[in-house]
Tab-separated table of C-alpha atoms in Angstrom:
chain	number	residue	atom	x	y	z
A	145	MET	CA	-64.756	-95.904	0.900
A	146	CYS	CA	-65.663	-93.084	-1.449
A	147	ALA	CA	-64.664	-93.157	-5.132
A	148	GLU	CA	-61.575	-90.993	-6.038
A	149	ASN	CA	-63.397	-89.444	-8.935
A	150	ILE	CA	-66.886	-88.467	-9.972
A	151	PHE	CA	-67.781	-89.956	-13.420
A	152	VAL	CA	-70.522	-88.644	-15.765
A	153	ASP	CA	-71.247	-91.015	-18.666
A	154	GLU	CA	-73.351	-89.769	-21.577
A	155	LEU	CA	-75.730	-87.762	-19.375
A	156	SER	CA	-78.252	-86.085	-21.660
A	157	ILE	CA	-79.023	-82.383	-20.757
A	158	GLU	CA	-82.025	-81.844	-22.942
A	159	PRO	CA	-82.556	-78.002	-22.658
A	160	CYS	CA	-79.014	-77.526	-23.803
A	161	HIS	CA	-79.214	-80.261	-26.522
A	162	LYS	CA	-75.942	-81.822	-25.041
A	163	THR	CA	-74.773	-85.245	-24.068
A	164	MET	CA	-71.949	-84.950	-21.497
A	165	THR	CA	-69.244	-87.393	-20.582
A	166	MET	CA	-66.502	-86.187	-18.176
A	167	THR	CA	-64.520	-87.070	-15.072
A	168	PHE	CA	-64.134	-84.766	-12.055
A	169	GLN	CA	-60.868	-85.478	-10.265
A	170	LYS	CA	-59.972	-84.931	-6.627
A	171	GLY	CA	-58.599	-81.469	-6.169
A	172	LEU	CA	-59.947	-78.272	-7.938
A	173	ASN	CA	-62.180	-78.684	-10.903
A	174	TYR	CA	-63.322	-75.594	-12.828
A	175	LEU	CA	-66.498	-76.007	-14.918
A	176	LYS	CA	-66.238	-73.316	-17.603
A	177	GLY	CA	-68.871	-72.073	-19.988
A	178	GLN	CA	-71.071	-69.266	-21.165
A	179	ASN	CA	-74.541	-68.553	-19.680
A	180	GLY	CA	-76.873	-71.333	-20.952
A	181	SER	CA	-74.163	-73.858	-21.544
A	182	GLY	CA	-75.625	-76.318	-19.013
A	183	LYS	CA	-73.229	-75.701	-15.995
A	184	THR	CA	-75.895	-75.377	-13.293
A	185	MET	CA	-78.022	-78.113	-14.709
A	186	LEU	CA	-75.106	-80.507	-14.800
A	187	LEU	CA	-74.164	-79.635	-11.155
A	188	ASP	CA	-77.798	-80.276	-10.194
A	189	TYR	CA	-77.477	-83.710	-11.699
A	190	VAL	CA	-74.111	-84.372	-9.998
A	191	ALA	CA	-75.583	-83.230	-6.649
A	192	GLY	CA	-78.667	-85.466	-7.088
A	193	ILE	CA	-81.162	-82.579	-7.200
A	194	ARG	CA	-82.195	-83.644	-10.665
A	195	ASN	CA	-82.931	-87.337	-11.106
A	196	ASP	CA	-80.422	-89.403	-13.087
A	197	GLN	CA	-82.733	-92.349	-13.782
A	198	LYS	CA	-80.307	-94.285	-15.805
A	199	GLN	CA	-77.487	-94.034	-13.208
A	200	ARG	CA	-75.111	-92.172	-15.566
A	201	ILE	CA	-73.265	-90.575	-12.593
A	202	SER	CA	-71.076	-92.369	-10.058
A	203	GLY	CA	-68.797	-91.343	-7.264
A	204	ASN	CA	-71.132	-88.642	-5.996
A	205	GLU	CA	-72.221	-90.294	-2.767
A	206	ASN	CA	-70.518	-87.921	-0.292
A	207	ILE	CA	-71.039	-84.265	-1.357
A	208	VAL	CA	-72.220	-80.798	-0.314
A	209	TYR	CA	-73.839	-78.635	-2.956
A	210	ILE	CA	-73.626	-74.836	-2.523
A	211	ASN	CA	-75.975	-73.603	-5.316
A	212	GLN	CA	-76.962	-70.129	-6.220
A	213	ASN	CA	-80.415	-70.345	-4.586
A	214	ILE	CA	-80.491	-69.413	-0.924
A	215	PHE	CA	-83.821	-70.158	0.797
A	216	PHE	CA	-84.266	-69.455	4.506
A	217	ALA	CA	-86.808	-67.720	6.578
A	218	ASP	CA	-86.111	-63.979	6.803
A	219	ARG	CA	-86.927	-63.526	10.505
A	220	LEU	CA	-84.637	-66.358	11.641
A	221	THR	CA	-81.007	-65.640	12.523
A	222	GLY	CA	-77.717	-66.849	11.172
A	223	THR	CA	-77.419	-68.979	14.205
A	224	ASP	CA	-80.772	-70.615	13.371
A	225	PHE	CA	-79.398	-71.498	9.985
A	226	VAL	CA	-76.318	-73.160	11.517
A	227	LYS	CA	-78.587	-75.219	13.835
A	228	PHE	CA	-80.817	-76.198	10.959
A	229	VAL	CA	-77.974	-77.345	8.706
A	230	TYR	CA	-76.080	-79.154	11.458
A	231	ARG	CA	-79.200	-80.967	12.707
A	232	LEU	CA	-79.992	-82.099	9.232
A	233	ASP	CA	-76.427	-83.621	9.297
A	234	ASN	CA	-77.116	-85.259	12.652
A	235	LYS	CA	-74.599	-83.072	14.483
A	236	SER	CA	-74.843	-81.567	17.960
A	237	ARG	CA	-72.932	-78.628	19.548
A	238	GLU	CA	-73.746	-76.623	16.282
A	239	ARG	CA	-72.321	-73.245	17.347
A	240	GLU	CA	-69.181	-74.814	18.858
A	241	LYS	CA	-68.512	-76.989	15.771
A	242	PHE	CA	-69.035	-74.191	13.367
A	243	PHE	CA	-66.697	-71.858	15.328
A	244	GLU	CA	-63.995	-74.574	15.304
A	245	PHE	CA	-64.169	-74.502	11.538
A	246	THR	CA	-63.985	-70.623	11.435
A	247	GLU	CA	-61.000	-70.708	13.809
A	248	LYS	CA	-59.171	-73.314	11.640
A	249	PHE	CA	-59.177	-70.865	8.757
A	250	ASP	CA	-58.845	-67.726	10.820
A	251	ILE	CA	-62.239	-66.602	9.293
A	252	ASP	CA	-63.473	-64.573	12.337
A	253	LYS	CA	-60.286	-62.383	12.334
A	254	LYS	CA	-61.253	-60.865	8.978
A	255	VAL	CA	-64.998	-61.065	9.018
A	256	ASP	CA	-67.057	-60.936	12.201
A	257	VAL	CA	-68.983	-64.166	11.691
A	258	LYS	CA	-70.486	-64.015	15.231
A	259	THR	CA	-72.199	-60.711	14.401
A	260	LEU	CA	-73.547	-62.114	11.114
A	261	MET	CA	-74.986	-65.029	13.006
A	262	GLU	CA	-76.941	-62.841	15.388
A	263	LYS	CA	-78.633	-60.913	12.620
A	264	GLN	CA	-81.955	-61.911	11.070
A	265	TRP	CA	-81.464	-63.615	7.671
A	266	GLY	CA	-83.567	-60.997	5.934
A	267	LEU	CA	-81.470	-58.146	7.456
A	268	LEU	CA	-78.168	-59.538	6.038
A	269	SER	CA	-76.973	-58.055	2.706
A	270	GLY	CA	-76.863	-60.258	-0.341
A	271	GLY	CA	-73.078	-60.737	0.133
A	272	GLU	CA	-73.332	-61.446	3.816
A	273	ARG	CA	-76.026	-63.943	3.302
A	274	LYS	CA	-74.125	-65.654	0.506
A	275	TYR	CA	-70.903	-65.733	2.586
A	276	LEU	CA	-72.545	-67.223	5.723
A	277	TYR	CA	-74.503	-69.738	3.621
A	278	SER	CA	-71.302	-70.812	1.964
A	279	MET	CA	-69.181	-70.996	5.154
A	280	VAL	CA	-71.821	-73.013	7.097
A	281	LEU	CA	-72.096	-75.618	4.245
A	282	LEU	CA	-68.282	-75.781	3.757
A	283	SER	CA	-67.949	-76.563	7.442
A	284	LEU	CA	-69.682	-80.024	6.867
A	285	ASP	CA	-67.173	-82.711	6.444
A	286	ARG	CA	-67.571	-84.251	2.892
A	287	GLU	CA	-65.370	-85.764	0.153
A	288	TRP	CA	-66.741	-83.380	-2.437
A	289	TYR	CA	-67.816	-79.666	-2.458
A	290	ILE	CA	-69.803	-78.312	-5.405
A	291	LEU	CA	-69.917	-74.533	-5.634
A	292	ASP	CA	-72.065	-72.849	-8.246
A	293	GLU	CA	-70.827	-69.117	-8.679
A	294	PRO	CA	-69.546	-69.010	-5.184
A	295	PHE	CA	-67.959	-65.528	-5.581
A	296	ALA	CA	-71.027	-63.714	-6.744
A	297	TYR	CA	-71.952	-60.757	-4.504
A	298	LEU	CA	-68.864	-61.211	-2.311
A	299	ASP	CA	-66.480	-58.368	-1.630
A	300	THR	CA	-62.742	-58.863	-1.979
A	301	GLU	CA	-62.121	-59.834	1.654
A	302	LYS	CA	-64.824	-62.528	1.631
A	303	LYS	CA	-63.608	-63.883	-1.763
A	304	GLU	CA	-60.122	-64.278	-0.364
A	305	ILE	CA	-61.434	-66.219	2.667
A	306	LEU	CA	-63.457	-68.474	0.454
A	307	TRP	CA	-60.438	-69.094	-1.773
A	308	LYS	CA	-58.415	-70.038	1.369
A	309	VAL	CA	-60.922	-72.677	2.226
A	310	ILE	CA	-61.263	-74.063	-1.306
A	311	GLU	CA	-57.444	-74.272	-1.718
A	312	ALA	CA	-57.111	-75.955	1.624
A	313	PHE	CA	-59.729	-78.585	0.779
A	314	ALA	CA	-58.003	-79.229	-2.659
A	315	SER	CA	-54.603	-79.649	-0.963
A	316	GLU	CA	-56.117	-82.119	1.579
A	317	GLY	CA	-57.233	-84.344	-1.261
A	318	LYS	CA	-60.886	-83.448	-1.235
A	319	GLY	CA	-62.800	-82.731	-4.506
A	320	VAL	CA	-63.994	-79.257	-5.367
A	321	ILE	CA	-66.104	-78.414	-8.461
A	322	LEU	CA	-66.818	-74.789	-9.172
A	323	THR	CA	-68.253	-72.481	-11.707
A	324	SER	CA	-67.491	-68.814	-11.856
A	325	HIS	CA	-67.598	-65.812	-14.140
A	326	GLU	CA	-65.008	-64.068	-12.017
A	327	GLU	CA	-61.585	-63.503	-13.562
A	328	ASP	CA	-58.981	-64.969	-11.184
A	329	SER	CA	-55.776	-66.639	-12.063
A	330	ARG	CA	-56.347	-69.299	-9.354
A	331	ILE	CA	-59.315	-70.636	-11.426
A	332	ASN	CA	-57.051	-71.418	-14.361
A	333	GLY	CA	-54.012	-72.463	-12.272
A	334	SER	CA	-51.749	-75.266	-13.137
A	335	ASP	CA	-53.342	-77.614	-10.577
A	336	THR	CA	-56.866	-76.950	-11.847
A	337	HIS	CA	-58.713	-79.463	-13.920
A	338	VAL	CA	-60.679	-77.261	-16.394
A	339	ILE	CA	-63.765	-78.666	-18.105
A	340	ASN	CA	-65.093	-76.543	-20.888
A	341	LEU	CA	-68.820	-76.811	-21.777
A	342	ASP	CA	-68.785	-74.374	-24.659
């Protein structure tokens, strides 16, 4: 059974000269702050990319982290990326399971995901790459989804689809933590747990 919340207890972020204590609740959590306030570094710790040697974070056992850095071989296709991610997650029938996810949210009706998957990774635009990267990782079944600047480089249509998925997860009782410099009323909505690092 996964914890309801993620707890951060006096975690020291040295480059920012900050010690952070906070609780991320199930639903939508918005981590707010200026550049250099420690948002990405905090998310790296919560996701386990940075080592929390004193075990100051709990409840983060079942997460997917969609960070800002997208690394994948340029000559491989979007389909190769789906296979790579799903096999790391010990899933078979990669394409079918991914398309089940896109059908659930009517994603393919607005953006031709199948065409994106056939293109080489290096031939996708920055926005297409970010979109496909996000959708594939969001299709994994987790209790928590951490998204660092998920709307950067996306056009309006792709942002709306991403919001649809985020809001669905929050309403299903999953946890979502996101950072964003985008101005959107949904980020500061009444159901959003806002944590300000400034």
